[in-house]
Short mmCIF file of C-alpha atoms in Angstrom, two decimals:
data_model
loop_
_atom_site.label_atom_id
_atom_site.label_comp_id
_atom_site.label_asym_id
_atom_site.label_seq_id
_atom_site.Cartn_x
_atom_site.Cartn_y
_atom_site.Cartn_z
CA UNK M 19 -19.11 -14.45 -36.64
CA UNK M 20 -21.69 -11.85 -37.08
CA UNK M 21 -21.67 -10.44 -33.49
CA UNK M 22 -17.75 -10.62 -33.42
CA UNK M 23 -17.48 -8.51 -36.65
CA UNK M 24 -20.13 -6.16 -35.35
CA UNK M 25 -18.32 -5.69 -32.11
CA UNK M 26 -15.00 -5.06 -34.13
CA UNK M 27 -16.85 -2.57 -36.46
CA UNK M 28 -18.60 -0.65 -33.66
CA UNK M 29 -15.30 -0.55 -31.47
CA UNK M 30 -13.57 1.12 -34.47
CA UNK M 31 -16.30 3.61 -35.37
CA UNK M 32 -17.38 4.48 -31.76
CA UNK M 33 -14.24 6.56 -31.22
CA UNK M 34 -12.98 7.57 -34.55
CA UNK M 35 -10.10 9.82 -33.09
CA UNK M 36 -8.69 6.83 -30.96
CA UNK M 37 -9.07 4.53 -34.17
CA UNK M 38 -7.21 7.11 -36.28
CA UNK M 39 -4.48 7.24 -33.64
CA UNK M 40 -4.23 3.29 -33.51
CA UNK M 41 -4.03 3.28 -37.46
CA UNK M 42 -1.38 5.94 -37.38
CA UNK M 43 0.65 4.15 -34.80
CA UNK M 44 0.28 0.99 -36.76
CA UNK M 45 1.43 2.66 -39.84
CA UNK M 46 4.23 4.28 -38.05
CA UNK M 47 5.18 1.06 -36.56
CA UNK M 48 5.04 -0.86 -39.86
CA UNK M 49 6.99 2.03 -41.64
CA UNK M 50 9.67 2.00 -38.86
CA UNK M 51 10.13 -1.92 -38.99
CA UNK M 52 10.16 -1.66 -42.83
CA UNK M 53 12.77 1.10 -42.84
CA UNK M 54 15.06 -0.91 -40.50
CA UNK M 55 14.65 -3.97 -42.74
CA UNK M 56 15.36 -2.16 -46.08
CA UNK M 57 18.42 -0.31 -44.37
CA UNK M 58 19.78 -3.66 -43.21
CA UNK M 59 19.28 -5.15 -46.73
CA UNK M 60 20.86 -2.11 -48.47
CA UNK M 61 23.71 -1.81 -45.89
CA UNK M 62 24.57 -5.52 -46.27
CA UNK M 63 24.49 -5.21 -49.98
CA UNK M 64 26.70 -2.05 -49.96
CA UNK M 65 29.04 -3.45 -47.45
CA UNK M 66 29.54 -6.47 -49.70
CA UNK M 67 29.96 -4.47 -52.70
CA UNK M 68 32.45 -2.05 -51.15
CA UNK M 69 34.33 -4.88 -49.55
CA UNK M 70 34.68 -6.77 -52.96
CA UNK M 71 35.52 -3.35 -54.63
CA UNK M 72 38.54 -2.61 -52.32
CA UNK M 73 39.93 -6.15 -52.96
CA UNK M 74 41.47 -6.54 -49.62
CA UNK M 75 44.73 -8.29 -49.34
CA UNK M 76 44.73 -11.83 -48.09
CA UNK M 77 48.19 -11.99 -46.98
CA UNK M 78 50.39 -9.17 -45.75
CA UNK M 79 54.10 -9.43 -45.58
CA UNK M 80 55.94 -6.83 -43.66
CA UNK M 81 59.66 -6.16 -44.01
CA UNK M 82 61.93 -3.26 -42.94
CA UNK M 83 63.75 -4.11 -46.25
CA UNK M 84 61.37 -4.92 -48.66
CA UNK M 85 63.27 -3.62 -51.56
CA UNK M 86 64.86 -6.80 -51.60
CA UNK M 87 61.72 -8.53 -52.06
CA UNK M 88 60.91 -9.93 -55.47
CA UNK M 89 57.29 -9.48 -56.25
CA UNK M 90 57.54 -11.57 -59.37
CA UNK M 91 58.29 -14.53 -57.34
CA UNK M 92 55.03 -14.00 -55.55
CA UNK M 93 53.13 -13.31 -58.78
CA UNK M 94 54.47 -16.30 -60.30
CA UNK M 95 52.84 -18.66 -57.70
CA UNK M 96 49.87 -20.73 -59.08
CA UNK M 97 47.53 -19.77 -56.03
CA UNK M 98 48.42 -15.98 -56.11
CA UNK M 99 46.36 -13.66 -58.20
CA UNK M 100 48.27 -10.66 -57.69
CA UNK M 101 50.82 -8.89 -55.26
CA UNK M 102 51.65 -5.14 -54.69
CA UNK M 103 54.11 -3.12 -52.68
CA UNK M 104 52.98 -0.70 -50.15
CA UNK M 105 55.41 1.43 -48.62
CA UNK M 106 54.46 2.22 -45.01
CA UNK M 107 55.66 4.34 -42.32
CA UNK M 108 54.15 5.25 -38.95
CA UNK M 109 54.38 8.89 -37.79
CA UNK M 110 52.60 11.19 -35.39
CA UNK M 111 51.26 14.73 -36.13
CA UNK M 112 50.50 17.62 -33.81
CA UNK M 113 47.05 18.79 -35.03
CA UNK M 114 46.54 21.33 -32.08
CA UNK M 115 49.22 22.43 -29.59
CA UNK M 116 49.92 19.41 -27.56
CA UNK M 117 47.42 17.22 -29.36
CA UNK M 118 49.02 14.49 -31.29
CA UNK M 119 47.36 11.78 -33.50
CA UNK M 120 48.83 8.84 -35.12
CA UNK M 121 49.53 9.05 -38.90
CA UNK M 122 49.89 5.91 -40.99
CA UNK M 123 51.36 6.72 -44.21
CA UNK M 124 51.14 4.26 -47.13
CA UNK M 125 53.00 4.62 -50.33
CA UNK M 126 51.48 3.28 -53.47
CA UNK M 127 53.23 2.00 -56.64
CA UNK M 128 50.83 3.37 -59.13
CA UNK M 129 47.87 5.24 -58.08
CA UNK M 130 46.05 4.60 -61.28
CA UNK M 131 46.52 0.84 -61.19
CA UNK M 132 46.05 -0.31 -57.72
CA UNK M 133 44.99 -4.01 -57.81
CA UNK M 134 44.96 -4.83 -54.13
CA UNK M 135 43.78 -2.93 -51.07
CA UNK M 136 42.25 -0.35 -53.28
CA UNK M 137 41.14 3.06 -51.89
CA UNK M 138 39.07 5.73 -53.61
CA UNK M 139 39.06 9.32 -53.33
CA UNK M 140 35.91 11.19 -52.27
CA UNK M 141 37.17 14.58 -53.28
CA UNK M 142 40.30 16.41 -54.19
CA UNK M 143 42.95 15.33 -56.85
CA UNK M 144 43.09 11.70 -57.46
CA UNK M 145 46.98 11.64 -57.42
CA UNK M 146 48.32 13.83 -54.81
CA UNK M 147 51.17 16.17 -55.97
CA UNK M 148 54.71 15.03 -55.10
CA UNK M 149 55.74 16.38 -51.62
CA UNK M 150 52.21 17.00 -50.55
CA UNK M 151 50.24 15.57 -47.55
CA UNK M 152 46.48 15.08 -46.94
CA UNK M 153 45.62 17.54 -44.25
CA UNK M 154 42.78 19.29 -42.40
CA UNK M 155 43.37 23.15 -42.34
CA UNK M 156 41.62 24.66 -39.45
CA UNK M 157 40.54 27.63 -41.59
CA UNK M 158 38.84 26.00 -44.45
CA UNK M 159 37.59 22.86 -42.69
CA UNK M 160 38.27 20.64 -45.70
CA UNK M 161 40.64 17.89 -46.36
CA UNK M 162 43.30 19.25 -48.85
CA UNK M 163 46.65 18.16 -50.16
CA UNK M 164 49.12 20.70 -48.84
CA UNK M 165 52.77 21.00 -49.05
CA UNK M 166 54.53 19.11 -46.26
CA UNK I 2 -33.58 -26.70 -0.32
CA UNK I 3 -33.47 -28.36 2.97
CA UNK I 4 -30.05 -30.08 4.05
CA UNK I 5 -31.94 -33.36 4.59
CA UNK I 6 -32.63 -33.35 0.85
CA UNK I 7 -29.01 -33.14 -0.25
CA UNK I 8 -28.55 -36.99 -0.27
CA UNK I 9 -30.32 -37.04 -3.74
CA UNK I 10 -27.76 -34.54 -5.18
CA UNK I 11 -24.78 -35.58 -7.11
CA UNK I 12 -21.40 -33.81 -6.72
CA UNK I 13 -20.95 -30.89 -9.05
CA UNK I 14 -17.95 -29.18 -7.59
CA UNK I 15 -15.07 -30.70 -5.56
CA UNK I 16 -12.10 -28.73 -4.27
CA UNK I 17 -9.55 -30.70 -2.41
CA UNK I 18 -6.55 -28.98 -0.68
CA UNK I 19 -6.84 -25.91 -2.83
CA UNK I 20 -4.13 -23.39 -1.88
CA UNK I 21 -3.29 -20.01 -3.58
CA UNK I 22 -0.25 -18.20 -2.95
CA UNK I 23 0.33 -14.86 -4.23
CA UNK I 24 4.26 -14.21 -4.45
CA UNK I 25 5.57 -10.75 -4.49
CA UNK I 26 9.24 -9.65 -4.44
CA UNK I 27 8.90 -8.77 -0.75
CA UNK I 28 6.73 -11.57 0.70
CA UNK I 29 4.22 -14.22 -0.32
CA UNK I 30 0.54 -14.07 0.61
CA UNK I 31 -1.64 -17.04 1.04
CA UNK I 32 -5.08 -16.02 -0.22
CA UNK I 33 -6.37 -19.54 0.12
CA UNK I 34 -5.32 -22.21 2.39
CA UNK I 35 -6.06 -25.81 2.01
CA UNK I 36 -9.73 -25.34 1.05
CA UNK I 37 -11.73 -28.64 0.95
CA UNK I 38 -15.27 -28.06 -0.44
CA UNK I 39 -17.98 -30.13 -2.03
CA UNK I 40 -20.94 -28.57 -3.81
CA UNK I 41 -23.76 -30.66 -4.99
CA UNK I 42 -25.61 -30.62 -8.16
CA UNK I 43 -28.55 -27.94 -7.89
CA UNK I 44 -27.29 -26.65 -4.59
CA UNK I 45 -27.69 -22.75 -3.95
CA UNK I 46 -24.62 -21.85 -2.04
CA UNK I 47 -23.41 -18.35 -0.79
CA UNK I 48 -19.67 -17.74 -0.02
CA UNK I 49 -19.54 -15.04 2.55
CA UNK I 50 -16.61 -13.03 3.77
CA UNK I 51 -15.06 -9.78 4.33
CA UNK I 52 -13.19 -7.88 1.66
CA UNK I 53 -9.74 -9.64 1.38
CA UNK I 54 -10.82 -12.81 2.88
CA UNK I 55 -10.12 -14.90 -0.29
CA UNK I 56 -13.70 -15.31 -1.49
CA UNK I 57 -13.31 -13.88 -4.92
CA UNK I 58 -9.91 -15.78 -5.21
CA UNK I 59 -11.90 -18.99 -4.30
CA UNK I 60 -14.43 -18.07 -7.13
CA UNK I 61 -11.65 -17.55 -9.57
CA UNK I 62 -10.51 -20.98 -8.74
CA UNK I 63 -13.75 -22.60 -9.31
CA UNK I 64 -14.30 -20.87 -12.57
CA UNK I 65 -10.76 -21.38 -13.85
CA UNK I 66 -10.00 -17.71 -14.19
CA UNK I 67 -6.96 -18.33 -11.81
CA UNK I 68 -4.95 -21.30 -11.17
CA UNK I 69 -4.26 -22.61 -7.72
CA UNK I 70 -0.81 -23.16 -6.30
CA UNK I 71 -1.83 -26.67 -5.12
CA UNK I 72 -5.02 -28.22 -5.99
CA UNK I 73 -7.55 -30.77 -7.05
CA UNK I 74 -10.54 -29.04 -8.57
CA UNK I 75 -13.20 -31.04 -10.31
CA UNK I 76 -16.32 -29.45 -11.79
CA UNK I 77 -18.94 -31.90 -13.16
CA UNK I 78 -16.46 -34.75 -13.30
CA UNK I 79 -13.76 -32.64 -15.18
CA UNK I 80 -10.48 -31.88 -13.52
CA UNK I 81 -9.93 -28.18 -14.36
CA UNK I 82 -6.81 -27.82 -12.46
CA UNK I 83 -4.59 -28.87 -15.20
CA UNK I 84 -6.21 -27.59 -18.27
CA UNK I 85 -4.36 -25.05 -20.44
CA UNK I 86 -5.99 -21.56 -20.95
CA UNK I 87 -7.68 -22.43 -24.22
CA UNK I 88 -9.19 -25.51 -23.07
CA UNK I 89 -10.30 -23.83 -19.92
CA UNK I 90 -12.04 -20.99 -21.89
CA UNK I 91 -13.76 -23.37 -24.02
CA UNK I 92 -14.88 -25.43 -21.01
CA UNK I 93 -15.90 -22.37 -19.00
CA UNK I 94 -18.05 -21.07 -21.94
CA UNK I 95 -20.09 -24.36 -22.04
CA UNK I 96 -20.37 -24.98 -18.26
CA UNK I 97 -20.29 -21.89 -16.24
CA UNK I 98 -22.29 -18.60 -16.45
CA UNK I 99 -20.59 -15.84 -14.65
CA UNK I 100 -22.06 -12.64 -13.29
CA UNK I 101 -19.76 -9.89 -12.17
CA UNK I 102 -20.39 -6.90 -9.83
CA UNK I 103 -19.87 -4.51 -12.56
CA UNK I 104 -21.67 -6.26 -15.29
CA UNK I 105 -18.80 -6.41 -17.92
CA UNK I 106 -21.31 -6.14 -20.73
CA UNK I 107 -19.64 -4.97 -24.13
CA UNK I 108 -20.59 -1.31 -24.33
CA UNK I 109 -20.52 -1.20 -28.20
CA UNK I 110 -23.04 -3.87 -28.44
CA UNK I 111 -26.79 -3.90 -27.64
CA UNK I 112 -28.12 -5.84 -24.74
CA UNK I 113 -29.44 -8.60 -27.20
CA UNK I 114 -26.22 -8.61 -29.17
CA UNK I 115 -24.22 -9.11 -26.00
CA UNK I 116 -26.24 -12.27 -25.27
CA UNK I 117 -25.95 -13.54 -29.00
CA UNK I 118 -22.16 -12.86 -28.87
CA UNK I 119 -21.88 -15.25 -25.81
CA UNK I 120 -23.76 -17.92 -27.80
CA UNK I 121 -21.70 -17.38 -30.85
CA UNK I 122 -18.43 -17.66 -29.14
CA UNK I 123 -19.27 -21.05 -27.41
CA UNK I 124 -21.29 -22.16 -30.44
CA UNK I 125 -23.48 -24.76 -28.71
CA UNK I 126 -26.92 -23.42 -29.30
CA UNK I 127 -28.01 -23.74 -32.91
CA UNK I 128 -27.87 -20.66 -34.85
CA UNK I 129 -31.70 -20.81 -35.81
CA UNK I 130 -32.48 -20.91 -32.05
CA UNK I 131 -30.19 -18.02 -30.73
CA UNK I 132 -32.30 -15.17 -31.35
CA UNK I 133 -35.54 -16.66 -29.75
CA UNK I 134 -33.37 -17.84 -26.80
CA UNK I 135 -31.76 -14.49 -26.29
CA UNK I 136 -35.27 -12.90 -26.43
CA UNK I 137 -36.61 -15.50 -23.98
CA UNK I 138 -33.73 -14.97 -21.63
CA UNK I 139 -34.41 -11.11 -21.55
CA UNK I 140 -38.05 -11.93 -20.85
CA UNK I 141 -37.06 -14.28 -17.96
CA UNK I 142 -35.11 -11.47 -16.47
CA UNK I 143 -37.72 -8.88 -16.85
CA UNK I 144 -36.06 -6.64 -19.49
CA UNK I 145 -37.43 -7.68 -22.89
CA UNK I 146 -38.07 -4.04 -23.90
CA UNK I 147 -34.26 -3.13 -23.41
CA UNK I 148 -33.14 -5.70 -26.09
CA UNK I 149 -32.06 -3.13 -28.59
CA UNK I 150 -30.57 -0.55 -26.18
CA UNK I 151 -26.88 0.03 -25.42
CA UNK I 152 -25.70 -1.04 -21.93
CA UNK I 153 -24.92 2.50 -20.99
CA UNK I 154 -28.57 3.65 -21.46
CA UNK I 155 -29.74 1.09 -18.82
CA UNK I 156 -29.80 1.52 -15.14
CA UNK I 157 -27.35 -0.53 -13.04
CA UNK I 158 -30.05 -3.05 -12.03
CA UNK I 159 -31.14 -3.50 -15.80
CA UNK I 160 -27.45 -3.98 -16.69
CA UNK I 161 -27.19 -6.61 -13.89
CA UNK I 162 -30.38 -8.37 -15.30
CA UNK I 163 -28.83 -8.20 -18.75
CA UNK I 164 -25.69 -9.76 -17.30
CA UNK I 165 -27.49 -12.54 -15.76
CA UNK I 166 -29.34 -13.19 -19.08
CA UNK I 167 -26.06 -13.25 -20.81
CA UNK I 168 -24.62 -15.65 -18.13
CA UNK I 169 -27.44 -18.10 -18.99
CA UNK I 170 -26.96 -17.92 -22.75
CA UNK I 171 -25.37 -21.18 -23.22
CA UNK I 172 -27.48 -22.87 -20.60
CA UNK I 173 -24.69 -23.57 -18.07
CA UNK I 174 -24.84 -26.19 -15.36
CA UNK I 175 -23.31 -23.76 -13.06
CA UNK I 176 -23.98 -20.07 -12.31
CA UNK I 177 -21.46 -18.09 -10.41
CA UNK I 178 -22.23 -14.65 -9.31
CA UNK I 179 -19.54 -12.28 -7.76
CA UNK I 180 -21.29 -9.65 -5.62
CA UNK I 181 -24.15 -9.45 -8.09
CA UNK I 182 -25.93 -6.94 -5.90
CA UNK I 183 -22.72 -5.06 -4.70
CA UNK I 184 -23.37 -2.20 -6.95
CA UNK I 185 -27.26 -1.91 -6.46
CA UNK I 186 -29.85 -0.21 -4.35
CA UNK I 187 -31.74 -2.30 -1.95
CA UNK I 188 -34.83 -2.71 -4.26
CA UNK I 189 -32.67 -3.62 -7.25
CA UNK I 190 -30.61 -6.02 -5.08
CA UNK I 191 -33.85 -7.78 -3.92
CA UNK I 192 -35.11 -8.26 -7.68
CA UNK I 193 -31.74 -9.61 -8.63
CA UNK I 194 -31.49 -11.90 -5.76
CA UNK I 195 -35.11 -12.87 -6.62
CA UNK I 196 -33.96 -13.73 -10.20
CA UNK I 197 -30.85 -15.87 -9.08
CA UNK I 198 -33.11 -17.63 -6.52
CA UNK I 199 -35.41 -18.54 -9.19
CA UNK I 200 -32.62 -20.01 -11.32
CA UNK I 201 -31.45 -21.99 -8.29
CA UNK I 202 -35.01 -23.34 -7.89
CA UNK I 203 -35.02 -24.23 -11.58
CA UNK I 204 -32.16 -26.67 -10.84
CA UNK I 205 -29.02 -24.65 -11.63
CA UNK I 206 -25.99 -25.05 -9.30
CA UNK I 207 -25.56 -21.42 -8.15
CA UNK I 208 -22.59 -20.04 -6.32
CA UNK I 209 -22.98 -16.47 -4.92
CA UNK I 210 -20.19 -14.44 -3.39
CA UNK I 211 -21.06 -11.87 -1.15
CA UNK I 212 -19.37 -9.80 1.73
CA UNK I 213 -22.48 -9.80 4.14
CA UNK I 214 -24.67 -12.48 5.57
CA UNK I 215 -28.32 -12.39 4.46
CA UNK I 216 -30.67 -12.54 7.38
CA UNK I 217 -33.47 -13.97 5.18
CA UNK I 218 -31.10 -16.34 3.62
CA UNK I 219 -32.45 -17.92 0.38
CA UNK I 220 -29.27 -20.10 0.33
CA UNK I 221 -29.13 -23.97 0.87
CA UNK I 222 -25.69 -23.44 2.33
CA UNK I 223 -23.69 -20.34 3.45
CA UNK I 224 -20.09 -20.88 3.60
CA UNK I 225 -17.94 -18.28 5.62
CA UNK I 226 -14.49 -17.77 4.70
CA UNK I 227 -11.87 -15.82 6.68
CA UNK I 228 -8.26 -15.26 5.91
CA UNK I 229 -8.25 -17.92 3.10
CA UNK I 230 -10.02 -20.74 5.14
CA UNK I 231 -13.49 -21.99 5.58
CA UNK I 232 -14.32 -21.12 9.17
CA UNK I 233 -18.01 -22.09 9.08
CA UNK I 234 -20.68 -23.71 6.95
CA UNK I 235 -24.39 -23.48 7.67
CA UNK I 236 -27.28 -24.98 5.93
CA UNK I 237 -31.00 -24.02 6.43
CA UNK I 238 -31.12 -26.92 8.91
CA UNK I 239 -28.31 -25.30 11.01
CA UNK I 240 -24.40 -25.28 11.29
CA UNK I 241 -22.56 -28.22 9.62
#
C-alpha cells in the first residue's frame, strides 16, 4: 500500500489550491446534503406535531339547517371523542376593482375552547370583536380585524 | 525469428470473428470486422495501419481495455471475452504489459515509484524482491540514474524507456506497445525499438502497433489492417 498512499499524498500536496477547492466542494456538498436531511426531519416532525395540534375532524356533516342537529347525540356515541358546530358560509370579496376572491367564513362556538379543527392566531386579537372581519388594508399591509 | 521456426510455438493469442461496432445516434461504425488472428508464444508481431484503420481498437480488444461486439478472444488459454471489468483488470495486470504512445506515467511519483506501484497493485512479485527488480528493469532499459527523478524531468525517450520498464514490472507473458515510438525523434525511436526487440528475443510475445511499415523490419510477422479488416500478413519469409 506504500506506493498507493504515496501517490495519494503527493496528488494532494502537489497542487494545494486544487486540493483546497476539492475539500471546500466536499464540505459544501456534505453540508448541503446534511441541511436537506435535517430540514426533512424537522419538517416531518413539525408537520406531524402541527397536524396533531389542530386535531382535524374525522367526519364532517354539512347541513343547511344544522340548528336542528343535536350535538349531544353525537357526543354520546361510544366511538366519538368530541363534536363541534361550525357555522359556514361562502362569500366573495372584491379586493381591488373587479378583482374578486372567494371568502369562506367559519363561525366557531367558543374561540377559547375549540376541541376540533383548531386554528391559532399568529397576530392580532385572539377573539375578533363582534361585527369585525379579518382583512388586508392596502395602506398598512397587515391583516387586521376591521369593521364590516 | 523465421516463419519456418513457428511450428515450435504454442498459441498465445487467438481471435475468432472479432467484430467491434461503435454505435452513435446517427449511425453505426464498424471499427473491426470479423478479425481472425492467431499469435504464437514468443512471436514478435507488428500491426500496421493508417490512422483510423482499427489497429488501436484491435489492441484494445486484445488487452481487454474494450469489449468486442462479437468475439472469441483467448489469451494464453484464458477466454477474456466474457470477463467482467475487475476480473479483466486483475488478469491484465498479471499477464500483459502495455506501453502507450504518451507513456502514461504517474506524474507525482518518481520513475522507481511508478514501477513499484505497478508491482504493488498486481502483487505477484514478493515485496522483498520489488526494489531490486525495479532497479534491474531500469538498468535493462538503460536509465538506472533516472530512478529517483519525476517523469516530467525526463526526456520523451527516457519516459518511454521508463514506461517499458514499468510494463515489465510483473513479468508479463505478453507485451503490447501502442505506437511506442510515435512521439520520439528517430534516434530515440531506434533505441526504443531496440529495447522492444531485445524483449522479443528474450521470449516475450510482443505486439507493436505502428502506423508505418518498417523497411528494416525486426518483426516475425507484420499484419496490415485497413478499414477494420486484416488485408495482408507478411513474415520474414514472405507474404502469408
